[in-house]
mmCIF file of C-alpha atoms in Angstrom:
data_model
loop_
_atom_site.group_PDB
_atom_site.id
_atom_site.type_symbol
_atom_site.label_atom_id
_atom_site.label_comp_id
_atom_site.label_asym_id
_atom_site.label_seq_id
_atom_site.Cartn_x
_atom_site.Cartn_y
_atom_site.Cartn_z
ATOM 1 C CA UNK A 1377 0.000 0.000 0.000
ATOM 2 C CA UNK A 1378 0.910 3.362 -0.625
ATOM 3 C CA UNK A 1379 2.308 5.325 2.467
ATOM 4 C CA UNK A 1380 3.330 8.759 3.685
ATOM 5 C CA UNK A 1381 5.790 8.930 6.603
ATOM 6 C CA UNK A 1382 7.433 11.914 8.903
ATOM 7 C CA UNK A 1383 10.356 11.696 10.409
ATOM 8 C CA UNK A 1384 9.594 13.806 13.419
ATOM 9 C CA UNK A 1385 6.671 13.343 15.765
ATOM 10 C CA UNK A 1386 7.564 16.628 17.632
ATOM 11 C CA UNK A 1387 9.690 18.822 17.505
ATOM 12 C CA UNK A 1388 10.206 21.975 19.937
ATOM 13 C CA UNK A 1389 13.263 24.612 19.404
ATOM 14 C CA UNK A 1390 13.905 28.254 19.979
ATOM 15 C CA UNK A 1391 12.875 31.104 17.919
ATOM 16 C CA UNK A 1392 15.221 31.971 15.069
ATOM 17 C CA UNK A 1393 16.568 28.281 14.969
ATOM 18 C CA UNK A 1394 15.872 26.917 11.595
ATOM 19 C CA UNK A 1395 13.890 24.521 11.193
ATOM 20 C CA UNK A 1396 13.403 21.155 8.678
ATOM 21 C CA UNK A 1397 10.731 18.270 8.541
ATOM 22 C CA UNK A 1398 10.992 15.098 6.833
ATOM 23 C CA UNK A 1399 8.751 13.690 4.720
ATOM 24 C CA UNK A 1400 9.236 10.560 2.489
ATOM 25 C CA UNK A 1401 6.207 8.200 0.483
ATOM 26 C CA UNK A 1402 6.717 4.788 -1.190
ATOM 27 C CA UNK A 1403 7.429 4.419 -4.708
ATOM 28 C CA UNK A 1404 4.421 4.082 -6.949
ATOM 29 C CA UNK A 1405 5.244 6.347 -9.933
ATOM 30 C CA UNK A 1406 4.214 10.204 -10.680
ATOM 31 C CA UNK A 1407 3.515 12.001 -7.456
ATOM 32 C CA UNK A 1408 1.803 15.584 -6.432
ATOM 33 C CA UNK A 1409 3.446 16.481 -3.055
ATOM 34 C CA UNK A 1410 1.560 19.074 -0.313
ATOM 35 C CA UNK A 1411 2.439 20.378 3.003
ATOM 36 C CA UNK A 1412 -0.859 21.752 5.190
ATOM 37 C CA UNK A 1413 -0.456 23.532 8.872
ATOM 38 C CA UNK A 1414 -2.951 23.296 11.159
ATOM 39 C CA UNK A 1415 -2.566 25.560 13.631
ATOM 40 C CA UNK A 1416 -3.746 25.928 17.170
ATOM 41 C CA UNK A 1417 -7.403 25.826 16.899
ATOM 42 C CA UNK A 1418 -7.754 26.290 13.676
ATOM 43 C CA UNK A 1419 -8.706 24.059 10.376
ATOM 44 C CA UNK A 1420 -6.061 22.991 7.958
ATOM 45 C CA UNK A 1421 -3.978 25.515 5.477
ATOM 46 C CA UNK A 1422 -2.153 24.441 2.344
ATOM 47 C CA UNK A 1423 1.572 25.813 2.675
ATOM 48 C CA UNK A 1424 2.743 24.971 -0.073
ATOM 49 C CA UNK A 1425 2.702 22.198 -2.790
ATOM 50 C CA UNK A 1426 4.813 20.521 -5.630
ATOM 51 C CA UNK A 1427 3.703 18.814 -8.824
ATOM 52 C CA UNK A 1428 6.601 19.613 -11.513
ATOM 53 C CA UNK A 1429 9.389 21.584 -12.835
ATOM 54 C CA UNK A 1430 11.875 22.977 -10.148
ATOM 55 C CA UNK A 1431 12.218 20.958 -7.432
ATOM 56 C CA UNK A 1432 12.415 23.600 -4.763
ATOM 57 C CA UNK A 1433 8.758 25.145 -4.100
ATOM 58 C CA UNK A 1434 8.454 28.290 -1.823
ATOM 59 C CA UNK A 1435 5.668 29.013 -0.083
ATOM 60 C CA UNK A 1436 3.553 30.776 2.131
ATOM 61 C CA UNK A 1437 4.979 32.918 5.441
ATOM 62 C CA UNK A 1438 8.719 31.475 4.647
ATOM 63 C CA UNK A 1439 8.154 28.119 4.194
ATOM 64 C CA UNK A 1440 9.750 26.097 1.478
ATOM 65 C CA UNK A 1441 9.980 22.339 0.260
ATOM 66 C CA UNK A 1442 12.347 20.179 -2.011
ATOM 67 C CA UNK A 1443 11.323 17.541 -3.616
ATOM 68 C CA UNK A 1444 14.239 14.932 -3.914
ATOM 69 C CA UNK A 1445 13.260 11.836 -6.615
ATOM 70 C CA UNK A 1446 15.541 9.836 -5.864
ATOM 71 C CA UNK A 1447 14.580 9.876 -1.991
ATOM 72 C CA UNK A 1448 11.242 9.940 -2.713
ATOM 73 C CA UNK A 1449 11.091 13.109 -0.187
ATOM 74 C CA UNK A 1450 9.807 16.181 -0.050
ATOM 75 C CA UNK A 1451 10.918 17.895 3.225
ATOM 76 C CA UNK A 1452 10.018 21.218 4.284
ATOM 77 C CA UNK A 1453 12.104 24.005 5.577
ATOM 78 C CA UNK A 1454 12.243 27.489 7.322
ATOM 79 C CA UNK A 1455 15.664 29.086 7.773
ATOM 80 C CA UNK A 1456 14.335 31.094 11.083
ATOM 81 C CA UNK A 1457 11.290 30.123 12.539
ATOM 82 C CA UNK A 1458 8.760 32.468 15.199
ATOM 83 C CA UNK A 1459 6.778 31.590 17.956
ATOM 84 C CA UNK A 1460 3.981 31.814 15.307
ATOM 85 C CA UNK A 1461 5.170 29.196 13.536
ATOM 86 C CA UNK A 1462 3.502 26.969 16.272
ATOM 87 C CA UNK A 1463 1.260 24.102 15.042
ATOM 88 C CA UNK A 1464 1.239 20.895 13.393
ATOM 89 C CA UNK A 1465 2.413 19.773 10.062
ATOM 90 C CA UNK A 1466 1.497 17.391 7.428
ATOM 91 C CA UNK A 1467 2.815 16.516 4.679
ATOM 92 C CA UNK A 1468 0.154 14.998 1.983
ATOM 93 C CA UNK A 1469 0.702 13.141 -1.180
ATOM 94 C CA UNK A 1470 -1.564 12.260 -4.134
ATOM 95 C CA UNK A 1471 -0.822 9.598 -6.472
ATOM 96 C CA UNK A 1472 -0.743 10.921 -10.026
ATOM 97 C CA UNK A 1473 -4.539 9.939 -11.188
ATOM 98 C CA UNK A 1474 -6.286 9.455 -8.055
ATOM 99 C CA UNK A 1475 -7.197 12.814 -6.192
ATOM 100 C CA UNK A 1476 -7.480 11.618 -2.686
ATOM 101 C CA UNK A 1477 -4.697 12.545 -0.437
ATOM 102 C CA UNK A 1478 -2.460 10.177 1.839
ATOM 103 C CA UNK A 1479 -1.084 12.290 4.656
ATOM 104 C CA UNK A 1480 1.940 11.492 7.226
ATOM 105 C CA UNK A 1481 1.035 11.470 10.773
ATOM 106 C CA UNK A 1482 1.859 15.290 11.345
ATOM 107 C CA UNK A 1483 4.703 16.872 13.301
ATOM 108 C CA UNK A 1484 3.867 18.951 16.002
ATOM 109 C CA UNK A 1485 6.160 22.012 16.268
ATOM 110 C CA UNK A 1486 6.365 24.363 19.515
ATOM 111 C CA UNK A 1487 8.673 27.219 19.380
ATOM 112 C CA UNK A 1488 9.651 28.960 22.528
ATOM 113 C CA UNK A 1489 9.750 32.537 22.596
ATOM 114 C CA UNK B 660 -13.770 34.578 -0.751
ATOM 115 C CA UNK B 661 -15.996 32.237 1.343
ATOM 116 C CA UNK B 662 -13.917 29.093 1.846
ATOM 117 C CA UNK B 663 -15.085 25.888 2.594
ATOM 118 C CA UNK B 664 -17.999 25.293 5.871
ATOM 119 C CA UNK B 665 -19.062 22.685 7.078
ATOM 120 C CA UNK B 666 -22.164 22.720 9.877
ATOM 121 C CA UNK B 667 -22.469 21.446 12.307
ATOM 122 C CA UNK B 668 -19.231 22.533 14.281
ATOM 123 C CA UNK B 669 -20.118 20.444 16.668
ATOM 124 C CA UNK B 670 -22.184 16.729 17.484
ATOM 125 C CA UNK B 671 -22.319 14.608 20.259
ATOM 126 C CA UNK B 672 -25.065 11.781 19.690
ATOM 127 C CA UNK B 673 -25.588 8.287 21.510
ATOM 128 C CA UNK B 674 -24.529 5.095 19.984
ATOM 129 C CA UNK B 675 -26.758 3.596 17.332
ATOM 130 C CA UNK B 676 -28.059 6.958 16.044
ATOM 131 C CA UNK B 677 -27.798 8.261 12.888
ATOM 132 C CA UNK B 678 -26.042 11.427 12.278
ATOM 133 C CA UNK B 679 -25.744 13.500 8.549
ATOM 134 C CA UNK B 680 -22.878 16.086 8.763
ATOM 135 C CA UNK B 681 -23.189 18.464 5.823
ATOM 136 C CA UNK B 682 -20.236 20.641 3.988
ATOM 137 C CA UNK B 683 -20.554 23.641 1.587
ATOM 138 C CA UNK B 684 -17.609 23.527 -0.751
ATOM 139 C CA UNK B 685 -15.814 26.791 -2.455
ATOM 140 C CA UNK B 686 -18.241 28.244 -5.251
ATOM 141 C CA UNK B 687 -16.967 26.807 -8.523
ATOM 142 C CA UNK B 688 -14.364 23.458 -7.180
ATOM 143 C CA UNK B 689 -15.663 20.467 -9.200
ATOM 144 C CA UNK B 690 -13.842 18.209 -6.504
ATOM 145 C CA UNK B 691 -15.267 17.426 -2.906
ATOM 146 C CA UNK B 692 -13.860 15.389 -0.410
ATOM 147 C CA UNK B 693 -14.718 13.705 2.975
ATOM 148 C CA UNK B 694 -11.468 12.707 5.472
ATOM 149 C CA UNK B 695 -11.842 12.042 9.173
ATOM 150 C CA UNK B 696 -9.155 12.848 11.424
ATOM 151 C CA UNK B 697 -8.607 11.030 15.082
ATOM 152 C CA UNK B 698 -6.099 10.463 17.810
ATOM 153 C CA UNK B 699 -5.281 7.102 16.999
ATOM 154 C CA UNK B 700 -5.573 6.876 12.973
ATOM 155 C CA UNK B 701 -4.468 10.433 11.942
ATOM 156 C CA UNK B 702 -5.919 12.126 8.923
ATOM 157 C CA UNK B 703 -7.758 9.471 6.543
ATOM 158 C CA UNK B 704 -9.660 9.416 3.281
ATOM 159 C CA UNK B 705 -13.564 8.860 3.294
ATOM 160 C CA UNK B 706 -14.848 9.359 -0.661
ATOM 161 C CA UNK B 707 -14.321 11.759 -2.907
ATOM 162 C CA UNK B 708 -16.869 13.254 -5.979
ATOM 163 C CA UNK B 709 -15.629 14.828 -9.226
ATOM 164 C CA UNK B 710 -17.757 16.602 -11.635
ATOM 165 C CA UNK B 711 -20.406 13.883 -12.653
ATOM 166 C CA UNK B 712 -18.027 10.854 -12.326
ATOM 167 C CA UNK B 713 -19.183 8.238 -9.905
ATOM 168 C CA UNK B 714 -17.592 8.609 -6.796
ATOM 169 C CA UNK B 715 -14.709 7.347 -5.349
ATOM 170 C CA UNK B 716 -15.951 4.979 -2.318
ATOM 171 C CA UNK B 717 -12.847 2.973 -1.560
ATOM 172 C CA UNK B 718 -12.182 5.159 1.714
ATOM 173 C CA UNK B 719 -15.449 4.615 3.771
ATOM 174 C CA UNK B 720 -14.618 2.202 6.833
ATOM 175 C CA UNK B 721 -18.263 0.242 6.645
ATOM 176 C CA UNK B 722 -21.489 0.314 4.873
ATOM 177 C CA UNK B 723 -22.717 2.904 7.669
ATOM 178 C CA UNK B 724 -20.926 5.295 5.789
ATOM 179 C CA UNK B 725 -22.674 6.649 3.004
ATOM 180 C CA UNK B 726 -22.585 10.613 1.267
ATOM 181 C CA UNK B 727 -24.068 12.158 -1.446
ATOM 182 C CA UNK B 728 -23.458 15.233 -3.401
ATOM 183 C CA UNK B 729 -26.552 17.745 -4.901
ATOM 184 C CA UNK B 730 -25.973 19.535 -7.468
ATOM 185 C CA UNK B 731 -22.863 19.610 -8.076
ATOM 186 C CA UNK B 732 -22.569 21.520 -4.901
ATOM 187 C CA UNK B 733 -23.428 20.392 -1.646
ATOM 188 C CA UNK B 734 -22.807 17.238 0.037
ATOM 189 C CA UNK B 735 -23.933 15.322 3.348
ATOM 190 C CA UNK B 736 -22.059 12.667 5.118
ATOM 191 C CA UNK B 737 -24.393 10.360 6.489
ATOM 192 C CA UNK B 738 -23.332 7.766 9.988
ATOM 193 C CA UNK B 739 -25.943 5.204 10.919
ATOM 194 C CA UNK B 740 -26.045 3.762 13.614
ATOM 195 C CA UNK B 741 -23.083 5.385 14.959
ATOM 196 C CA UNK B 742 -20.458 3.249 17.179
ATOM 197 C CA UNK B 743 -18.038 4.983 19.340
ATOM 198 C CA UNK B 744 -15.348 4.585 17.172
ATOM 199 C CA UNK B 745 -16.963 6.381 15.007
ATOM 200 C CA UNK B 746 -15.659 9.761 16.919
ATOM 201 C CA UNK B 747 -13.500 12.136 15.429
ATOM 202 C CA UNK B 748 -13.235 15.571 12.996
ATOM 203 C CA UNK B 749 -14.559 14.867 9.886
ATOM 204 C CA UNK B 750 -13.471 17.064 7.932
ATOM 205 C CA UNK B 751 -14.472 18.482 4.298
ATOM 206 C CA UNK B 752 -11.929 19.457 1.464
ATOM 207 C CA UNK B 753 -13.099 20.956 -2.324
ATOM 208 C CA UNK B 754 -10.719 21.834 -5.269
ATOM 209 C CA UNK B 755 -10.833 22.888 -8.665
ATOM 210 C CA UNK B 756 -8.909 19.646 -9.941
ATOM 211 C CA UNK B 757 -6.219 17.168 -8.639
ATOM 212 C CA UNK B 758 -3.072 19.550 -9.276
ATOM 213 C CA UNK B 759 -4.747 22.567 -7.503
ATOM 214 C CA UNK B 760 -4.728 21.548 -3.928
ATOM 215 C CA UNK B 761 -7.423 20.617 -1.616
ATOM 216 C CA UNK B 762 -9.009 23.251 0.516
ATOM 217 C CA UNK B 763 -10.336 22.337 4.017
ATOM 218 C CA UNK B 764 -12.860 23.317 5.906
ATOM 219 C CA UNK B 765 -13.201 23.788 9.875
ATOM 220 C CA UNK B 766 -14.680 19.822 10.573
ATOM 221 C CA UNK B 767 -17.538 19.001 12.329
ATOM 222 C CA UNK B 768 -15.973 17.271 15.558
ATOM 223 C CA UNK B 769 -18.546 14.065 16.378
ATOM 224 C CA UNK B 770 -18.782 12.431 19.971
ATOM 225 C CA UNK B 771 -20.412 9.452 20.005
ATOM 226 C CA UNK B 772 -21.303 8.324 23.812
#
């Protein structure tokens, strides 16, 4: 079966620190790639997401991804991250022709002031 | 514009009733989509409708489960005879096609005592 994991089931740093999430899926041809936040309270956002051409996708409030083929991951990245930035992450993946999404289990980020 | 709603925010009911949970997806997305997301199973697929295509079942965990989609437009997500395990956000995604990413709604959290 098809699968979506993440690395990290939470991670907590500092503000400013930089921050990266894994995210890999199994092998089973042409891929769209997502990451959603959910923050506190709040329903889920699409950050960003990935479906061809260059492999590095930037997104919204600083966030970016890179999608590595031969990996089969797409991890996502934030060179300095706020106490804002606290919530959970998911990365999502859609199999080219079939449009329901398989997500990881989420990584819940805290960021201390 | 008006994203996606779903009503009600809210449901507790007791086991063995039937519940219908009902989503209003972004004027114009030809794609709606029902996931449920709990403590122990994370974020998971229910059915999806495209256009006029039949739609895509292969999600929904028993033949409680049914939904259907009016119009084109609105759809309801119907629980009988609801089990505890049934408890969890159900939540309700549209888009305008597989590469455009889905767009969530808040979830209608259900408590089944």
């Amino acid at each position: 079966a098809q699968s979506v994991s993440q690395h990290n089931h939470h991670v907590i740093l500092s503000e400013a620190a930089s921050l990266e999430l894994g995210c890999n899926y199994s092998y089973g041809g042409t891929v769209n790639l997502f990451w959603y936040v959910q923050y506190p309270g709040q329903h889920l956002q699409l950050l960003l997401k990935y479906f061809s051409g260059d492999p590095l996708v930037k997104g919204i409030k600083g966030f970016e991804a890179e999608f590595i083929k031969s990996k089969f991951s797409f991890n996502l990245r934030k060179p300095s991250v706020q106490w804002s930035d606290t919530a959970e992450y998911f990365c999502a993946v859609n199999w080219v022709n079939d449009y329901k999404l398989s997500f990881g289990a989420g990584t819940t980020v805290t960021v201390r002031a | 514009g008006a994203g996606v709603s779903q009503s009600p925010s809210n449901k507790v009911t007791e086991k063995g009733k039937d519940v219908e949970l009902r989503c209003d997806p972004i004027s114009g997305h030809t794609a709606l989509y029902w996931y449920r997301q709990s403590l122990g199973q994370g974020l998971e697929f229910l059915i999806y409708f495209q256009g006029n295509s039949a739609p895509d079942k292969s999600g929904l965990p028993s033949d409680r489960f049914s939904a259907e989609r009016t119009g084109g437009s609105v759809s309801t997500l119907t629980i009988q005879r609801t089990q505890q395990e049934d408890s969890a956000v159900y939540l309700c995604a549209s888009s305008l096609g597989q590469r455009s990413g889905q767009y969530f709604g808040p979830g209608t959290r259900l408590t089944v005592t």
